[in-house]
Amino acid sequence: MRALLVVNPVATTTSARTRDVLSHALASDLKLDVAATEYRGHARRLARQAAESGTTDVVIALGGDGTVNEVVNGLLHNGPDPGGELPRLAVVPGGSTNVFARALGLPNDAVEATGALLDALHARSERTVGLGLATGTPGTPDAEVPSRWFTFCAGYGFDAGVIGRVEGQRERGKRSTHALYVRQAMRHFLGDRQRTHGTISLTRPGEEPVEGLVLSIICNTAPWTFLGNRPVYAAPRASFDTGLDLLGLSRLSSAAVTRYGTQLLRSSPDRGPHGRHVVSLHDETEFTLQSQAPLPFQLDGDHLGLRNSVSFTGVRRALRVIV
């Protein structure tokens, strides 16, 4: 089996020595080519080349959720893979959170995950997962924005603003930690003037619009994220086997943050945030989020700047994954 290993050399939780050991372990069972990413978007380019070459059976992403997202977008550059003609995706977690890998049931340790991957390859064990697709909305200033796939979540509004702050801190040399996210969330909360009067509207075919959302989290699987080893469920019923789920909040006062923050920390596969300011959707195929004022937007933890509008589609059976 011929494989391409796409390595993020600055992955948060793996050293150069560990990455070399993992490469040698994979090369013992695979005809392995190794490529290290050199710039943002490089993993996407490498995966696209592998998909279009027709000679690669598996593309393995060694890195965090951002690396995985780029590889997925490269593999699906020409569309989803219902016929199973594209290379399979495999993941070795190397980031700080690794939501996609953990949602697939993979170990969070890179060495253990490599062992699990080799076992899965020997057993020819794989599954087909659904993914989310975010596109520009026709008739808006963002109509020509290129579409992009996401594996586990997207955010429009408050949570994307937090991720933007975190990325700014990382560019200044700060290490990505859960404590950094918590600090930036508090600072963003204190500085966000729109948190009590939401500007986001939600529209769906055949349904009445929902107005005044402050926060909107779109989930393709559960959990939404992890705080250390603790899973956090924004949309407990989200699944790789269904469409998209959404959690929206219409208010982020101090009392609301305390209430819904506590609910998130106590969330479980059976119960997520709930209350009169909560909007929850499950297994949606398509919807649009729009705001008169441009708001931050993120996919799989990657801040993509400000958008006036984003349209979402849940695509079932989009890609095969080795598990």
mmCIF file of C-alpha atoms in Angstrom:
data_model
loop_
_atom_site.group_PDB
_atom_site.id
_atom_site.type_symbol
_atom_site.label_atom_id
_atom_site.label_comp_id
_atom_site.label_asym_id
_atom_site.label_seq_id
_atom_site.Cartn_x
_atom_site.Cartn_y
_atom_site.Cartn_z
ATOM 1 C CA MET A 1 0.000 0.000 0.000
ATOM 2 C CA ARG A 2 1.408 3.376 -1.028
ATOM 3 C CA ALA A 3 1.015 6.207 1.472
ATOM 4 C CA LEU A 4 1.879 9.866 1.842
ATOM 5 C CA LEU A 5 2.694 11.119 5.343
ATOM 6 C CA VAL A 6 2.040 14.859 5.632
ATOM 7 C CA VAL A 7 3.989 16.122 8.648
ATOM 8 C CA ASN A 8 3.492 19.424 10.408
ATOM 9 C CA PRO A 9 6.999 20.059 11.778
ATOM 10 C CA VAL A 10 5.727 22.546 14.357
ATOM 11 C CA ALA A 11 2.949 20.320 15.704
ATOM 12 C CA THR A 12 2.387 21.169 19.358
ATOM 13 C CA THR A 13 2.846 17.825 21.087
ATOM 14 C CA THR A 14 5.392 15.919 18.989
ATOM 15 C CA SER A 15 9.149 16.401 18.833
ATOM 16 C CA ALA A 16 11.345 15.954 15.757
ATOM 17 C CA ARG A 17 12.652 12.693 17.230
ATOM 18 C CA THR A 18 9.125 11.381 17.836
ATOM 19 C CA ARG A 19 8.091 12.249 14.297
ATOM 20 C CA ASP A 20 11.130 10.399 12.928
ATOM 21 C CA VAL A 21 10.289 7.308 14.991
ATOM 22 C CA LEU A 22 6.685 7.372 13.775
ATOM 23 C CA SER A 23 7.804 7.765 10.159
ATOM 24 C CA HIS A 24 10.095 4.732 10.431
ATOM 25 C CA ALA A 25 7.332 2.670 12.035
ATOM 26 C CA LEU A 26 4.918 3.501 9.203
ATOM 27 C CA ALA A 27 7.583 2.933 6.541
ATOM 28 C CA SER A 28 8.090 -0.622 7.806
ATOM 29 C CA ASP A 29 4.577 -1.539 6.629
ATOM 30 C CA LEU A 30 3.906 0.950 3.836
ATOM 31 C CA LYS A 31 5.529 2.309 0.714
ATOM 32 C CA LEU A 32 5.847 5.668 2.387
ATOM 33 C CA ASP A 33 6.605 9.121 1.058
ATOM 34 C CA VAL A 34 7.096 11.827 3.694
ATOM 35 C CA ALA A 35 6.459 15.535 3.127
ATOM 36 C CA ALA A 36 6.888 18.251 5.750
ATOM 37 C CA THR A 37 4.688 21.319 5.470
ATOM 38 C CA GLU A 38 6.477 24.616 4.939
ATOM 39 C CA TYR A 39 3.677 27.183 4.961
ATOM 40 C CA ARG A 40 -0.014 27.604 5.626
ATOM 41 C CA GLY A 41 -1.980 25.737 2.975
ATOM 42 C CA HIS A 42 0.923 23.438 2.039
ATOM 43 C CA ALA A 43 -0.781 20.340 3.473
ATOM 44 C CA ARG A 44 -3.804 21.058 1.289
ATOM 45 C CA ARG A 45 -1.626 21.281 -1.794
ATOM 46 C CA LEU A 46 0.215 18.048 -0.971
ATOM 47 C CA ALA A 47 -3.036 16.138 -0.379
ATOM 48 C CA ARG A 48 -4.558 17.452 -3.601
ATOM 49 C CA GLN A 49 -1.517 16.306 -5.559
ATOM 50 C CA ALA A 50 -1.770 12.871 -3.951
ATOM 51 C CA ALA A 51 -5.461 12.621 -4.816
ATOM 52 C CA GLU A 52 -4.953 13.676 -8.419
ATOM 53 C CA SER A 53 -1.929 11.437 -8.971
ATOM 54 C CA GLY A 54 -4.007 8.272 -8.741
ATOM 55 C CA THR A 55 -1.080 6.370 -7.213
ATOM 56 C CA THR A 56 -1.611 7.034 -3.488
ATOM 57 C CA ASP A 57 -3.793 4.757 -1.364
ATOM 58 C CA VAL A 58 -3.628 6.594 1.968
ATOM 59 C CA VAL A 59 -2.789 10.149 3.033
ATOM 60 C CA ILE A 60 -1.742 10.327 6.692
ATOM 61 C CA ALA A 61 -1.954 13.662 8.513
ATOM 62 C CA LEU A 62 0.553 13.983 11.374
ATOM 63 C CA GLY A 63 -0.372 17.174 13.205
ATOM 64 C CA GLY A 64 -3.282 18.940 14.839
ATOM 65 C CA ASP A 65 -6.803 19.670 13.652
ATOM 66 C CA GLY A 66 -5.556 22.421 11.335
ATOM 67 C CA THR A 67 -3.307 19.999 9.473
ATOM 68 C CA VAL A 68 -6.148 17.483 9.208
ATOM 69 C CA ASN A 69 -8.463 20.177 7.837
ATOM 70 C CA GLU A 70 -5.974 21.142 5.143
ATOM 71 C CA VAL A 71 -5.440 17.510 4.120
ATOM 72 C CA VAL A 72 -9.202 16.917 3.918
ATOM 73 C CA ASN A 73 -9.668 19.992 1.748
ATOM 74 C CA GLY A 74 -6.875 18.826 -0.534
ATOM 75 C CA LEU A 75 -8.366 15.363 -0.896
ATOM 76 C CA LEU A 76 -11.834 16.781 -1.604
ATOM 77 C CA HIS A 77 -10.708 19.593 -3.906
ATOM 78 C CA ASN A 78 -12.797 18.127 -6.723
ATOM 79 C CA GLY A 79 -15.709 17.032 -4.530
ATOM 80 C CA PRO A 80 -16.723 14.270 -2.118
ATOM 81 C CA ASP A 81 -15.844 10.615 -2.491
ATOM 82 C CA PRO A 82 -19.015 8.460 -2.407
ATOM 83 C CA GLY A 83 -17.491 5.947 -4.814
ATOM 84 C CA GLY A 84 -14.350 5.383 -2.789
ATOM 85 C CA GLU A 85 -11.964 6.441 -5.555
ATOM 86 C CA LEU A 86 -9.891 8.906 -3.550
ATOM 87 C CA PRO A 87 -7.077 8.005 -1.148
ATOM 88 C CA ARG A 88 -8.230 7.145 2.343
ATOM 89 C CA LEU A 89 -7.514 9.598 5.137
ATOM 90 C CA ALA A 90 -5.585 8.551 8.250
ATOM 91 C CA VAL A 91 -4.713 10.709 11.250
ATOM 92 C CA VAL A 92 -1.892 10.672 13.797
ATOM 93 C CA PRO A 93 -2.675 13.363 16.405
ATOM 94 C CA GLY A 94 0.058 15.900 17.091
ATOM 95 C CA GLY A 95 -1.826 19.038 18.119
ATOM 96 C CA SER A 96 -2.967 20.433 21.432
ATOM 97 C CA THR A 97 -6.572 19.167 21.248
ATOM 98 C CA ASN A 98 -6.981 16.750 18.294
ATOM 99 C CA VAL A 99 -10.782 16.793 18.300
ATOM 100 C CA PHE A 100 -11.257 14.976 14.986
ATOM 101 C CA ALA A 101 -8.914 12.112 15.860
ATOM 102 C CA ARG A 102 -10.427 11.663 19.310
ATOM 103 C CA ALA A 103 -13.965 11.798 17.938
ATOM 104 C CA LEU A 104 -12.979 8.882 15.695
ATOM 105 C CA GLY A 105 -11.960 6.956 18.806
ATOM 106 C CA LEU A 106 -8.198 7.186 18.202
ATOM 107 C CA PRO A 107 -5.734 7.459 21.107
ATOM 108 C CA ASN A 108 -4.613 11.024 21.806
ATOM 109 C CA ASP A 109 -0.981 9.901 22.073
ATOM 110 C CA ALA A 110 0.850 9.953 18.725
ATOM 111 C CA VAL A 111 2.785 6.729 19.341
ATOM 112 C CA GLU A 112 -0.306 4.803 20.455
ATOM 113 C CA ALA A 113 -2.302 6.243 17.555
ATOM 114 C CA THR A 114 0.372 5.067 15.102
ATOM 115 C CA GLY A 115 0.083 1.558 16.504
ATOM 116 C CA ALA A 116 -3.698 1.711 16.186
ATOM 117 C CA LEU A 117 -3.346 2.960 12.599
ATOM 118 C CA LEU A 118 -1.062 0.071 11.639
ATOM 119 C CA ASP A 119 -3.508 -2.393 13.197
ATOM 120 C CA ALA A 120 -6.374 -0.807 11.257
ATOM 121 C CA LEU A 121 -4.405 -0.997 8.001
ATOM 122 C CA HIS A 122 -3.663 -4.685 8.569
ATOM 123 C CA ALA A 123 -7.347 -5.337 9.281
ATOM 124 C CA ARG A 124 -8.452 -3.095 6.377
ATOM 125 C CA SER A 125 -10.657 -1.282 8.877
ATOM 126 C CA GLU A 126 -12.220 1.962 7.663
ATOM 127 C CA ARG A 127 -15.397 4.011 7.840
ATOM 128 C CA THR A 128 -17.041 6.657 5.715
ATOM 129 C CA VAL A 129 -17.733 9.964 7.450
ATOM 130 C CA GLY A 130 -19.953 12.899 6.655
ATOM 131 C CA LEU A 131 -18.424 16.379 6.631
ATOM 132 C CA GLY A 132 -19.513 19.993 6.658
ATOM 133 C CA LEU A 133 -19.074 22.399 3.765
ATOM 134 C CA ALA A 134 -19.033 26.189 4.225
ATOM 135 C CA THR A 135 -19.579 28.394 1.183
ATOM 136 C CA GLY A 136 -20.152 32.012 0.308
ATOM 137 C CA THR A 137 -23.809 32.984 0.141
ATOM 138 C CA PRO A 138 -25.118 34.130 -3.272
ATOM 139 C CA GLY A 139 -26.138 37.768 -3.367
ATOM 140 C CA THR A 140 -23.905 38.810 -0.450
ATOM 141 C CA PRO A 141 -20.442 40.437 -0.302
ATOM 142 C CA ASP A 142 -19.023 36.980 0.481
ATOM 143 C CA ALA A 143 -20.593 35.234 -2.526
ATOM 144 C CA GLU A 144 -17.221 34.592 -4.186
ATOM 145 C CA VAL A 145 -15.429 33.304 -1.084
ATOM 146 C CA PRO A 146 -14.071 29.812 -1.894
ATOM 147 C CA SER A 147 -15.883 26.902 -0.272
ATOM 148 C CA ARG A 148 -14.134 24.950 2.450
ATOM 149 C CA TRP A 149 -14.744 21.614 4.160
ATOM 150 C CA PHE A 150 -14.661 21.135 7.914
ATOM 151 C CA THR A 151 -14.370 17.941 9.887
ATOM 152 C CA PHE A 152 -15.817 18.643 13.341
ATOM 153 C CA CYS A 153 -16.942 22.239 13.876
ATOM 154 C CA ALA A 154 -17.376 25.762 12.608
ATOM 155 C CA GLY A 155 -18.192 28.966 14.439
ATOM 156 C CA TYR A 156 -19.631 32.346 13.486
ATOM 157 C CA GLY A 157 -19.602 35.154 16.011
ATOM 158 C CA PHE A 158 -18.319 34.986 19.568
ATOM 159 C CA ASP A 159 -16.392 31.681 19.596
ATOM 160 C CA ALA A 160 -14.663 32.541 16.319
ATOM 161 C CA GLY A 161 -13.604 35.836 17.863
ATOM 162 C CA VAL A 162 -11.980 33.927 20.722
ATOM 163 C CA ILE A 163 -10.056 31.750 18.262
ATOM 164 C CA GLY A 164 -8.907 34.855 16.429
ATOM 165 C CA ARG A 165 -7.521 36.214 19.680
ATOM 166 C CA VAL A 166 -5.750 32.929 20.408
ATOM 167 C CA GLU A 167 -4.156 32.896 16.953
ATOM 168 C CA GLY A 168 -2.930 36.436 17.551
ATOM 169 C CA GLN A 169 -1.289 35.326 20.787
ATOM 170 C CA ARG A 170 0.311 32.331 19.083
ATOM 171 C CA GLU A 171 1.783 34.612 16.431
ATOM 172 C CA ARG A 172 3.431 36.487 19.314
ATOM 173 C CA GLY A 173 5.045 33.272 20.514
ATOM 174 C CA LYS A 174 2.488 32.048 23.053
ATOM 175 C CA ARG A 175 2.036 28.293 23.291
ATOM 176 C CA SER A 176 -1.417 26.885 22.500
ATOM 177 C CA THR A 177 -2.853 25.692 25.804
ATOM 178 C CA HIS A 178 -6.333 25.357 27.260
ATOM 179 C CA ALA A 179 -5.462 28.119 29.730
ATOM 180 C CA LEU A 180 -4.701 30.446 26.816
ATOM 181 C CA TYR A 181 -8.159 29.780 25.343
ATOM 182 C CA VAL A 182 -9.859 30.450 28.675
ATOM 183 C CA ARG A 183 -8.001 33.751 29.176
ATOM 184 C CA GLN A 184 -8.796 34.957 25.669
ATOM 185 C CA ALA A 185 -12.440 33.938 26.037
ATOM 186 C CA MET A 186 -12.752 36.100 29.141
ATOM 187 C CA ARG A 187 -11.025 39.053 27.482
ATOM 188 C CA HIS A 188 -13.196 38.733 24.391
ATOM 189 C CA PHE A 189 -16.308 38.549 26.540
ATOM 190 C CA LEU A 190 -15.402 41.741 28.371
ATOM 191 C CA GLY A 191 -14.567 43.582 25.149
ATOM 192 C CA ASP A 192 -17.394 42.376 22.872
ATOM 193 C CA ARG A 193 -20.048 45.105 22.664
ATOM 194 C CA GLN A 194 -22.390 42.935 20.567
ATOM 195 C CA ARG A 195 -22.687 40.081 23.061
ATOM 196 C CA THR A 196 -25.991 41.287 24.530
ATOM 197 C CA HIS A 197 -27.610 42.244 21.204
ATOM 198 C CA GLY A 198 -26.901 39.552 18.632
ATOM 199 C CA THR A 199 -26.762 40.409 14.941
ATOM 200 C CA ILE A 200 -26.774 36.882 13.490
ATOM 201 C CA SER A 201 -29.842 35.615 11.623
ATOM 202 C CA LEU A 202 -30.379 31.930 10.855
ATOM 203 C CA THR A 203 -32.346 30.951 7.747
ATOM 204 C CA ARG A 204 -33.380 27.485 6.541
ATOM 205 C CA PRO A 205 -35.441 26.365 3.560
ATOM 206 C CA GLY A 206 -39.091 26.204 4.506
ATOM 207 C CA GLU A 207 -38.605 27.568 8.047
ATOM 208 C CA GLU A 208 -39.080 30.940 9.725
ATOM 209 C CA PRO A 209 -35.818 32.851 10.283
ATOM 210 C CA VAL A 210 -34.268 32.970 13.749
ATOM 211 C CA GLU A 211 -32.960 36.454 14.574
ATOM 212 C CA GLY A 212 -30.632 37.973 17.130
ATOM 213 C CA LEU A 213 -28.062 35.244 17.745
ATOM 214 C CA VAL A 214 -24.793 36.256 19.413
ATOM 215 C CA LEU A 215 -23.046 32.928 19.130
ATOM 216 C CA SER A 216 -23.419 30.089 16.643
ATOM 217 C CA ILE A 217 -21.503 26.823 16.811
ATOM 218 C CA ILE A 218 -21.941 24.286 14.031
ATOM 219 C CA CYS A 219 -21.013 20.705 14.919
ATOM 220 C CA ASN A 220 -20.339 17.780 12.611
ATOM 221 C CA THR A 221 -19.655 15.373 15.475
ATOM 222 C CA ALA A 222 -19.626 15.141 19.250
ATOM 223 C CA PRO A 223 -17.914 16.170 21.420
ATOM 224 C CA TRP A 224 -17.425 19.753 20.260
ATOM 225 C CA THR A 225 -14.024 20.049 21.938
ATOM 226 C CA PHE A 226 -11.991 18.872 24.925
ATOM 227 C CA LEU A 227 -10.691 20.626 28.021
ATOM 228 C CA GLY A 228 -7.754 18.366 28.777
ATOM 229 C CA ASN A 229 -9.350 14.932 28.982
ATOM 230 C CA ARG A 230 -12.846 16.303 29.570
ATOM 231 C CA PRO A 231 -15.131 16.163 26.518
ATOM 232 C CA VAL A 232 -17.408 19.177 25.999
ATOM 233 C CA TYR A 233 -20.710 18.674 24.196
ATOM 234 C CA ALA A 234 -22.236 21.713 22.514
ATOM 235 C CA ALA A 235 -24.455 19.461 20.371
ATOM 236 C CA PRO A 236 -24.542 15.984 21.932
ATOM 237 C CA ARG A 237 -26.460 14.349 19.079
ATOM 238 C CA ALA A 238 -24.061 15.478 16.337
ATOM 239 C CA SER A 239 -22.530 12.599 14.413
ATOM 240 C CA PHE A 240 -20.352 11.767 11.421
ATOM 241 C CA ASP A 241 -23.363 9.754 10.195
ATOM 242 C CA THR A 242 -25.900 12.617 10.134
ATOM 243 C CA GLY A 243 -26.140 16.182 8.849
ATOM 244 C CA LEU A 244 -24.997 19.236 10.802
ATOM 245 C CA ASP A 245 -26.066 20.322 14.302
ATOM 246 C CA LEU A 246 -26.142 23.894 15.559
ATOM 247 C CA LEU A 247 -26.009 25.539 18.962
ATOM 248 C CA GLY A 248 -27.012 29.198 18.988
ATOM 249 C CA LEU A 249 -27.243 31.633 21.886
ATOM 250 C CA SER A 250 -29.248 34.847 21.734
ATOM 251 C CA ARG A 251 -27.744 36.346 24.880
ATOM 252 C CA LEU A 252 -24.301 36.473 26.498
ATOM 253 C CA SER A 253 -24.812 38.547 29.628
ATOM 254 C CA SER A 254 -22.710 37.747 32.680
ATOM 255 C CA ALA A 255 -25.534 35.629 34.077
ATOM 256 C CA ALA A 256 -26.032 33.829 30.766
ATOM 257 C CA VAL A 257 -22.322 33.085 30.424
ATOM 258 C CA THR A 258 -22.265 31.640 33.925
ATOM 259 C CA ARG A 259 -25.352 29.512 33.240
ATOM 260 C CA TYR A 260 -24.395 28.191 29.814
ATOM 261 C CA GLY A 261 -20.700 27.917 30.615
ATOM 262 C CA THR A 262 -21.586 25.694 33.565
ATOM 263 C CA GLN A 263 -23.900 23.650 31.361
ATOM 264 C CA LEU A 264 -21.090 23.148 28.831
ATOM 265 C CA LEU A 265 -18.672 22.018 31.535
ATOM 266 C CA ARG A 266 -21.279 19.588 32.833
ATOM 267 C CA SER A 267 -22.443 18.515 29.380
ATOM 268 C CA SER A 268 -22.666 14.852 28.457
ATOM 269 C CA PRO A 269 -23.666 12.689 25.479
ATOM 270 C CA ASP A 270 -27.220 12.922 26.842
ATOM 271 C CA ARG A 271 -27.518 16.638 27.580
ATOM 272 C CA GLY A 272 -26.035 19.861 26.280
ATOM 273 C CA PRO A 273 -26.798 23.552 26.885
ATOM 274 C CA HIS A 274 -30.499 24.344 27.227
ATOM 275 C CA GLY A 275 -32.712 27.293 28.159
ATOM 276 C CA ARG A 276 -34.800 30.082 26.675
ATOM 277 C CA HIS A 277 -31.816 31.779 25.014
ATOM 278 C CA VAL A 278 -30.651 28.526 23.370
ATOM 279 C CA VAL A 279 -31.365 27.486 19.781
ATOM 280 C CA SER A 280 -30.571 23.847 18.963
ATOM 281 C CA LEU A 281 -30.808 22.184 15.557
ATOM 282 C CA HIS A 282 -30.069 18.557 14.732
ATOM 283 C CA ASP A 283 -29.291 16.742 11.476
ATOM 284 C CA GLU A 284 -29.642 19.762 9.191
ATOM 285 C CA THR A 285 -28.709 19.530 5.514
ATOM 286 C CA GLU A 286 -28.443 23.231 4.744
ATOM 287 C CA PHE A 287 -28.793 26.626 6.404
ATOM 288 C CA THR A 288 -27.305 30.129 6.271
ATOM 289 C CA LEU A 289 -25.972 32.436 8.958
ATOM 290 C CA GLN A 290 -25.917 36.138 8.130
ATOM 291 C CA SER A 291 -25.084 39.404 9.889
ATOM 292 C CA GLN A 292 -25.329 43.017 8.829
ATOM 293 C CA ALA A 293 -22.054 43.697 10.640
ATOM 294 C CA PRO A 294 -19.129 41.435 9.599
ATOM 295 C CA LEU A 295 -18.332 38.854 12.279
ATOM 296 C CA PRO A 296 -15.423 36.464 12.930
ATOM 297 C CA PHE A 297 -15.589 33.046 11.307
ATOM 298 C CA GLN A 298 -13.676 29.847 12.052
ATOM 299 C CA LEU A 299 -13.482 26.279 10.767
ATOM 300 C CA ASP A 300 -11.933 23.436 12.778
ATOM 301 C CA GLY A 301 -10.208 25.986 14.993
ATOM 302 C CA ASP A 302 -8.757 27.999 12.085
ATOM 303 C CA HIS A 303 -9.728 31.677 12.105
ATOM 304 C CA LEU A 304 -10.724 32.785 8.585
ATOM 305 C CA GLY A 305 -11.391 36.470 9.167
ATOM 306 C CA LEU A 306 -14.666 38.406 9.051
ATOM 307 C CA ARG A 307 -17.744 37.385 7.083
ATOM 308 C CA ASN A 308 -21.171 38.903 6.453
ATOM 309 C CA SER A 309 -22.695 35.557 5.593
ATOM 310 C CA VAL A 310 -21.850 31.846 5.445
ATOM 311 C CA SER A 311 -23.932 29.014 3.997
ATOM 312 C CA PHE A 312 -23.519 25.504 5.401
ATOM 313 C CA THR A 313 -24.196 22.084 3.928
ATOM 314 C CA GLY A 314 -23.985 18.721 5.649
ATOM 315 C CA VAL A 315 -22.574 16.189 3.178
ATOM 316 C CA ARG A 316 -23.063 12.555 4.142
ATOM 317 C CA ARG A 317 -20.509 9.887 3.231
ATOM 318 C CA ALA A 318 -17.983 12.444 2.020
ATOM 319 C CA LEU A 319 -14.689 10.661 2.749
ATOM 320 C CA ARG A 320 -13.244 7.294 3.822
ATOM 321 C CA VAL A 321 -11.122 7.256 6.956
ATOM 322 C CA ILE A 322 -8.857 4.521 8.336
ATOM 323 C CA VAL A 323 -9.901 3.702 11.929
#
